[in-house]
PDB file of C-alpha atoms in Angstrom:
ATOM      1  CA  SER A 286       0.000   0.000   0.000  1.00 45.00           C
ATOM      2  CA  SER A 287       1.150   3.533  -0.681  1.00 51.00           C
ATOM      3  CA  GLY A 288       2.492   5.490   2.268  1.00 56.00           C
ATOM      4  CA  ILE A 289       2.933   9.126   3.193  1.00 62.00           C
ATOM      5  CA  ASN A 290       6.492  10.313   3.646  1.00 62.00           C
ATOM      6  CA  ALA A 291       7.178  12.077   6.928  1.00 65.00           C
ATOM      7  CA  GLU A 292      10.521  13.739   7.511  1.00 57.00           C
ATOM      8  CA  TYR A 293      11.948  13.739  11.044  1.00 63.00           C
ATOM      9  CA  GLY A 294      14.988  15.503  12.445  1.00 58.00           C
ATOM     10  CA  GLU A 295      18.482  14.897  11.089  1.00 68.00           C
ATOM     11  CA  GLY A 296      17.129  14.240   7.584  1.00 70.00           C
ATOM     12  CA  VAL A 297      15.623  10.818   8.397  1.00 75.00           C
ATOM     13  CA  GLU A 298      12.603  10.035   6.227  1.00 76.00           C
ATOM     14  CA  ILE A 299      10.077   7.427   7.409  1.00 75.00           C
ATOM     15  CA  VAL A 300       7.201   6.059   5.326  1.00 77.00           C
ATOM     16  CA  LEU A 301       3.930   6.105   7.307  1.00 75.00           C
ATOM     17  CA  LYS A 302       1.335   3.435   6.618  1.00 78.00           C
ATOM     18  CA  SER A 303      -2.330   3.843   7.555  1.00 78.00           C
ATOM     19  CA  SER A 304      -2.554   0.149   8.453  1.00 84.00           C
ATOM     20  CA  CYS A 305       0.145   0.456  11.136  1.00 82.00           C
ATOM     21  CA  SER A 306      -0.138   2.048  14.563  1.00 82.00           C
ATOM     22  CA  VAL A 307       1.594   1.920  17.934  1.00 83.00           C
ATOM     23  CA  PHE A 308      -0.123   1.254  21.277  1.00 85.00           C
ATOM     24  CA  ILE A 309       1.547   1.449  24.697  1.00 83.00           C
ATOM     25  CA  THR A 310      -0.094  -0.425  27.567  1.00 79.00           C
ATOM     26  CA  MET A 311       0.711   1.096  30.956  1.00 76.00           C
ATOM     27  CA  ASN A 312       0.175  -0.251  34.462  1.00 71.00           C
ATOM     28  CA  PRO A 313       0.876   2.785  36.684  1.00 67.00           C
ATOM     29  CA  GLY A 314       2.142   1.809  40.116  1.00 66.00           C
ATOM     30  CA  TYR A 315       2.538  -1.867  39.183  1.00 66.00           C
ATOM     31  CA  ALA A 316       5.584  -3.567  40.675  1.00 62.00           C
ATOM     32  CA  GLY A 317       8.610  -3.467  38.380  1.00 67.00           C
ATOM     33  CA  ARG A 318       7.096  -0.983  35.903  1.00 72.00           C
ATOM     34  CA  THR A 319       8.323   2.566  35.227  1.00 76.00           C
ATOM     35  CA  GLU A 320       6.342   5.590  34.099  1.00 79.00           C
ATOM     36  CA  LEU A 321       6.526   6.704  30.469  1.00 81.00           C
ATOM     37  CA  PRO A 322       8.694   9.853  30.061  1.00 85.00           C
ATOM     38  CA  ASP A 323       6.639  13.040  29.483  1.00 87.00           C
ATOM     39  CA  ASN A 324       8.312  13.816  26.146  1.00 89.00           C
ATOM     40  CA  LEU A 325       7.284  10.362  24.845  1.00 85.00           C
ATOM     41  CA  LYS A 326       3.858  10.499  26.484  1.00 84.00           C
ATOM     42  CA  ALA A 327       3.100  13.747  24.593  1.00 86.00           C
ATOM     43  CA  LEU A 328       3.308  11.863  21.273  1.00 85.00           C
ATOM     44  CA  PHE A 329       0.448   9.507  22.159  1.00 86.00           C
ATOM     45  CA  ARG A 330      -3.250   9.957  22.888  1.00 87.00           C
ATOM     46  CA  PRO A 331      -4.406   8.525  26.254  1.00 85.00           C
ATOM     47  CA  VAL A 332      -7.201   5.948  26.400  1.00 85.00           C
ATOM     48  CA  ALA A 333      -8.884   5.168  29.736  1.00 81.00           C
ATOM     49  CA  MET A 334      -9.266   1.520  30.730  1.00 79.00           C
ATOM     50  CA  MET A 335     -11.528  -0.016  33.366  1.00 83.00           C
ATOM     51  CA  VAL A 336     -10.469  -2.606  35.963  1.00 82.00           C
ATOM     52  CA  PRO A 337     -11.507  -6.069  34.692  1.00 87.00           C
ATOM     53  CA  ASP A 338     -13.949  -8.243  36.602  1.00 92.00           C
ATOM     54  CA  TYR A 339     -11.557 -10.869  37.984  1.00 93.00           C
ATOM     55  CA  ALA A 340     -14.374 -13.111  39.223  1.00 94.00           C
ATOM     56  CA  MET A 341     -16.051 -13.234  35.798  1.00 95.00           C
ATOM     57  CA  ILE A 342     -12.768 -14.010  34.016  1.00 95.00           C
ATOM     58  CA  ALA A 343     -12.033 -16.761  36.568  1.00 95.00           C
ATOM     59  CA  GLU A 344     -15.565 -18.163  36.231  1.00 95.00           C
ATOM     60  CA  ILE A 345     -15.382 -18.424  32.427  1.00 96.00           C
ATOM     61  CA  SER A 346     -11.896 -19.970  32.600  1.00 95.00           C
ATOM     62  CA  LEU A 347     -12.979 -22.574  35.174  1.00 95.00           C
ATOM     63  CA  PHE A 348     -16.067 -23.439  33.097  1.00 94.00           C
ATOM     64  CA  SER A 349     -13.828 -23.972  30.057  1.00 94.00           C
ATOM     65  CA  PHE A 350     -11.765 -26.463  32.081  1.00 94.00           C
ATOM     66  CA  GLY A 351     -14.842 -28.471  33.081  1.00 92.00           C
ATOM     67  CA  PHE A 352     -15.666 -27.140  36.573  1.00 94.00           C
ATOM     68  CA  SER A 353     -19.435 -27.439  37.161  1.00 92.00           C
ATOM     69  CA  ALA A 354     -19.471 -25.019  40.142  1.00 91.00           C
ATOM     70  CA  ALA A 355     -17.220 -22.442  38.468  1.00 93.00           C
ATOM     71  CA  LYS A 356     -19.233 -19.443  39.730  1.00 93.00           C
ATOM     72  CA  VAL A 357     -18.765 -20.429  43.385  1.00 94.00           C
ATOM     73  CA  PHE A 358     -15.068 -21.253  43.066  1.00 94.00           C
ATOM     74  CA  SER A 359     -14.253 -18.140  41.023  1.00 95.00           C
ATOM     75  CA  LYS A 360     -15.565 -15.973  43.877  1.00 95.00           C
ATOM     76  CA  LYS A 361     -13.587 -17.976  46.435  1.00 94.00           C
ATOM     77  CA  ILE A 362     -10.357 -17.645  44.428  1.00 95.00           C
ATOM     78  CA  THR A 363     -10.725 -13.879  43.944  1.00 95.00           C
ATOM     79  CA  SER A 364     -11.801 -13.406  47.579  1.00 95.00           C
ATOM     80  CA  THR A 365      -8.649 -15.228  48.701  1.00 95.00           C
ATOM     81  CA  PHE A 366      -6.456 -12.718  46.861  1.00 94.00           C
ATOM     82  CA  ASN A 367      -8.514  -9.689  47.909  1.00 94.00           C
ATOM     83  CA  LEU A 368      -8.295 -10.642  51.582  1.00 94.00           C
ATOM     84  CA  SER A 369      -4.610 -11.553  51.265  1.00 94.00           C
ATOM     85  CA  SER A 370      -3.763  -8.156  49.762  1.00 92.00           C
ATOM     86  CA  GLU A 371      -5.519  -6.456  52.684  1.00 93.00           C
ATOM     87  CA  GLN A 372      -4.246  -8.593  55.575  1.00 93.00           C
ATOM     88  CA  LEU A 373      -0.780  -9.843  54.607  1.00 93.00           C
ATOM     89  CA  SER A 374       2.427  -7.817  54.801  1.00 91.00           C
ATOM     90  CA  SER A 375       3.717  -5.885  51.798  1.00 88.00           C
ATOM     91  CA  GLN A 376       6.540  -7.736  50.022  1.00 87.00           C
ATOM     92  CA  ASP A 377       8.148  -7.113  46.628  1.00 82.00           C
ATOM     93  CA  HIS A 378       7.550 -10.698  45.497  1.00 84.00           C
ATOM     94  CA  TYR A 379       3.868 -10.829  46.528  1.00 88.00           C
ATOM     95  CA  ASP A 380       1.365 -10.570  43.676  1.00 86.00           C
ATOM     96  CA  PHE A 381      -2.400 -10.684  44.181  1.00 90.00           C
ATOM     97  CA  GLY A 382      -3.499  -9.448  40.746  1.00 87.00           C
ATOM     98  CA  MET A 383      -4.851 -11.085  37.612  1.00 89.00           C
ATOM     99  CA  ARG A 384      -1.599 -12.948  36.946  1.00 87.00           C
ATOM    100  CA  ALA A 385      -1.923 -14.719  40.311  1.00 90.00           C
ATOM    101  CA  VAL A 386      -5.574 -15.590  39.639  1.00 93.00           C
ATOM    102  CA  LYS A 387      -4.678 -17.059  36.229  1.00 92.00           C
ATOM    103  CA  THR A 388      -1.883 -19.131  37.796  1.00 91.00           C
ATOM    104  CA  VAL A 389      -4.310 -20.662  40.317  1.00 94.00           C
ATOM    105  CA  ILE A 390      -6.777 -21.437  37.515  1.00 94.00           C
ATOM    106  CA  SER A 391      -3.992 -23.073  35.490  1.00 92.00           C
ATOM    107  CA  ALA A 392      -2.998 -25.196  38.500  1.00 92.00           C
ATOM    108  CA  ALA A 393      -6.640 -26.155  39.101  1.00 94.00           C
ATOM    109  CA  ALA A 394      -7.008 -27.170  35.436  1.00 93.00           C
ATOM    110  CA  ASN A 395      -3.935 -29.421  35.672  1.00 91.00           C
ATOM    111  CA  LEU A 396      -5.277 -31.057  38.836  1.00 91.00           C
ATOM    112  CA  LYS A 397      -8.737 -31.485  37.275  1.00 93.00           C
ATOM    113  CA  ARG A 398      -7.145 -33.292  34.345  1.00 92.00           C
ATOM    114  CA  ASP A 399      -4.924 -35.489  36.550  1.00 89.00           C
ATOM    115  CA  LEU A 400      -7.597 -36.196  39.209  1.00 87.00           C
ATOM    116  CA  PRO A 401     -10.943 -36.293  37.351  1.00 88.00           C
ATOM    117  CA  ASP A 402     -12.741 -38.100  40.192  1.00 88.00           C
ATOM    118  CA  SER A 403     -11.569 -35.740  42.951  1.00 88.00           C
ATOM    119  CA  SER A 404     -13.840 -33.139  44.580  1.00 90.00           C
ATOM    120  CA  GLU A 405     -13.803 -29.795  42.709  1.00 91.00           C
ATOM    121  CA  GLU A 406     -13.672 -27.903  45.995  1.00 92.00           C
ATOM    122  CA  LEU A 407     -10.652 -29.922  47.105  1.00 92.00           C
ATOM    123  CA  ILE A 408      -8.963 -29.289  43.737  1.00 93.00           C
ATOM    124  CA  CYS A 409      -9.466 -25.507  44.051  1.00 94.00           C
ATOM    125  CA  LEU A 410      -8.190 -25.515  47.624  1.00 93.00           C
ATOM    126  CA  ARG A 411      -5.075 -27.451  46.640  1.00 91.00           C
ATOM    127  CA  ALA A 412      -4.467 -25.163  43.621  1.00 93.00           C
ATOM    128  CA  ILE A 413      -4.704 -22.049  45.817  1.00 93.00           C
ATOM    129  CA  ARG A 414      -2.310 -23.523  48.378  1.00 91.00           C
ATOM    130  CA  ASP A 415       0.182 -24.963  45.862  1.00 89.00           C
ATOM    131  CA  VAL A 416       0.525 -21.622  44.068  1.00 90.00           C
ATOM    132  CA  ASN A 417       0.647 -19.317  47.101  1.00 91.00           C
ATOM    133  CA  VAL A 418       2.182 -21.131  50.077  1.00 90.00           C
ATOM    134  CA  PRO A 419       5.750 -21.301  48.636  1.00 88.00           C
ATOM    135  CA  LYS A 420       6.064 -17.508  48.348  1.00 88.00           C
ATOM    136  CA  PHE A 421       4.712 -16.438  51.763  1.00 90.00           C
ATOM    137  CA  LEU A 422       6.767 -15.511  54.810  1.00 88.00           C
ATOM    138  CA  GLN A 423       6.179 -17.599  57.927  1.00 87.00           C
ATOM    139  CA  ASP A 424       4.080 -14.943  59.709  1.00 91.00           C
ATOM    140  CA  ASP A 425       1.955 -14.314  56.619  1.00 93.00           C
ATOM    141  CA  LEU A 426       1.430 -18.033  56.156  1.00 92.00           C
ATOM    142  CA  LYS A 427      -0.561 -18.174  59.407  1.00 92.00           C
ATOM    143  CA  LEU A 428      -2.848 -15.363  58.207  1.00 93.00           C
ATOM    144  CA  PHE A 429      -3.224 -16.998  54.796  1.00 94.00           C
ATOM    145  CA  ASN A 430      -4.179 -20.343  56.355  1.00 92.00           C
ATOM    146  CA  GLY A 431      -6.865 -18.510  58.352  1.00 93.00           C
ATOM    147  CA  ILE A 432      -8.260 -16.886  55.183  1.00 94.00           C
ATOM    148  CA  VAL A 433      -8.352 -20.197  53.324  1.00 93.00           C
ATOM    149  CA  SER A 434      -9.969 -22.085  56.214  1.00 92.00           C
ATOM    150  CA  ASP A 435     -12.745 -19.444  56.372  1.00 92.00           C
ATOM    151  CA  LEU A 436     -13.433 -19.712  52.634  1.00 92.00           C
ATOM    152  CA  PHE A 437     -13.204 -23.520  52.559  1.00 91.00           C
ATOM    153  CA  PRO A 438     -14.730 -24.614  55.900  1.00 89.00           C
ATOM    154  CA  LYS A 439     -14.824 -28.322  56.744  1.00 80.00           C
ATOM    155  CA  ILE A 440     -12.521 -29.153  53.822  1.00 80.00           C
ATOM    156  CA  VAL A 441      -9.435 -31.050  54.972  1.00 77.00           C
ATOM    157  CA  GLN A 442      -6.634 -31.350  52.431  1.00 73.00           C
ATOM    158  CA  GLU A 443      -5.455 -34.924  52.094  1.00 73.00           C
ATOM    159  CA  GLU A 444      -1.812 -35.912  52.407  1.00 76.00           C
ATOM    160  CA  ILE A 445      -0.282 -35.974  48.914  1.00 79.00           C
ATOM    161  CA  ASP A 446       1.928 -38.906  47.977  1.00 80.00           C
ATOM    162  CA  TYR A 447       4.738 -37.701  45.690  1.00 82.00           C
ATOM    163  CA  GLY A 448       6.108 -41.234  45.333  1.00 83.00           C
ATOM    164  CA  GLU A 449       9.183 -41.298  43.079  1.00 90.00           C
ATOM    165  CA  LEU A 450       9.871 -37.563  43.525  1.00 90.00           C
ATOM    166  CA  ASP A 451      10.063 -37.942  47.316  1.00 90.00           C
ATOM    167  CA  VAL A 452      12.345 -40.977  46.989  1.00 91.00           C
ATOM    168  CA  ALA A 453      14.577 -39.174  44.453  1.00 93.00           C
ATOM    169  CA  ILE A 454      14.965 -36.075  46.662  1.00 92.00           C
ATOM    170  CA  LYS A 455      15.988 -38.202  49.663  1.00 91.00           C
ATOM    171  CA  SER A 456      18.389 -40.195  47.497  1.00 93.00           C
ATOM    172  CA  VAL A 457      20.116 -37.014  46.249  1.00 92.00           C
ATOM    173  CA  CYS A 458      20.271 -35.660  49.827  1.00 91.00           C
ATOM    174  CA  ALA A 459      22.064 -38.826  50.939  1.00 92.00           C
ATOM    175  CA  ARG A 460      24.466 -38.607  47.991  1.00 92.00           C
ATOM    176  CA  LYS A 461      25.240 -34.924  48.693  1.00 90.00           C
ATOM    177  CA  ASN A 462      25.605 -35.509  52.465  1.00 89.00           C
ATOM    178  CA  LEU A 463      22.561 -33.347  53.237  1.00 87.00           C
ATOM    179  CA  LEU A 464      19.995 -33.991  55.964  1.00 87.00           C
ATOM    180  CA  ASP A 465      16.638 -34.870  54.436  1.00 85.00           C
ATOM    181  CA  VAL A 466      14.655 -32.929  57.064  1.00 89.00           C
ATOM    182  CA  GLU A 467      10.930 -32.446  56.483  1.00 87.00           C
ATOM    183  CA  GLY A 468      11.217 -28.679  55.897  1.00 86.00           C
ATOM    184  CA  PHE A 469      13.867 -29.051  53.185  1.00 88.00           C
ATOM    185  CA  ILE A 470      11.982 -31.856  51.411  1.00 89.00           C
ATOM    186  CA  GLY A 471       8.826 -29.718  51.561  1.00 87.00           C
ATOM    187  CA  LYS A 472      10.585 -26.754  49.927  1.00 88.00           C
ATOM    188  CA  CYS A 473      11.957 -28.974  47.147  1.00 90.00           C
ATOM    189  CA  ILE A 474       8.439 -30.225  46.415  1.00 90.00           C
ATOM    190  CA  GLN A 475       7.110 -26.646  46.477  1.00 88.00           C
ATOM    191  CA  LEU A 476       9.757 -25.725  43.917  1.00 89.00           C
ATOM    192  CA  PHE A 477       8.587 -28.590  41.714  1.00 89.00           C
ATOM    193  CA  GLU A 478       4.924 -27.548  42.053  1.00 85.00           C
ATOM    194  CA  THR A 479       5.827 -23.947  41.136  1.00 86.00           C
ATOM    195  CA  THR A 480       7.694 -24.973  37.964  1.00 87.00           C
ATOM    196  CA  VAL A 481       4.559 -26.796  36.771  1.00 82.00           C
ATOM    197  CA  VAL A 482       2.412 -23.617  36.702  1.00 79.00           C
ATOM    198  CA  ARG A 483       4.937 -20.785  36.199  1.00 79.00           C
ATOM    199  CA  HIS A 484       7.306 -20.033  33.317  1.00 79.00           C
ATOM    200  CA  GLY A 485       9.888 -18.300  35.529  1.00 83.00           C
ATOM    201  CA  LEU A 486      10.651 -18.172  39.233  1.00 84.00           C
ATOM    202  CA  MET A 487      13.223 -16.971  41.730  1.00 85.00           C
ATOM    203  CA  LEU A 488      14.438 -18.586  44.932  1.00 85.00           C
ATOM    204  CA  VAL A 489      14.677 -16.084  47.807  1.00 81.00           C
ATOM    205  CA  GLY A 490      16.517 -16.810  51.074  1.00 79.00           C
ATOM    206  CA  PRO A 491      19.684 -18.420  52.454  1.00 79.00           C
ATOM    207  CA  THR A 492      21.153 -21.415  50.613  1.00 77.00           C
ATOM    208  CA  GLY A 493      19.745 -24.716  51.838  1.00 68.00           C
ATOM    209  CA  SER A 494      16.911 -23.101  53.808  1.00 65.00           C
TER     210      SER A 494
END
């Protein structure tokens, strides 16, 4: 298609095409993001965006993965993050936004596929715990457990048998002359669970803790 020539400073000529445009998505105040410089901001026209309905997005996603009570569980998942953001301490690595909700839904979908006969409520509870417990500080973990127990009353999470993974971790510990204490084994399993639902992660804390 024919373009319109536009000349910029220093004699640089750029062909403009009507079928091409540039959009910049901003998340002001979001962790790790920086504001757009004023001189660059002046070149673009602002467009206002509304906050998405997390519960509706979660409900549709859960329905697509085969959850029959998606409406109930979507509200419980979003309520967990809303209450956590209000009650837990402020940490750089805590995230209670849409990305966290999507990660829980992804974990729940994996569990639904692997355990088709298991209770949907138990699957959602396990997904919420598997995704969030590894990143919380010890003091915040107590508050989080209280939030979860209020939202999922009378639901007791069953002991999970990791079989070969558990045996392999203990075998490596013995080979490396490390003590296979319960806390260390638990953190190794949490690391495994996190790699299943996240593309990237970071280990925070002293070596071997």
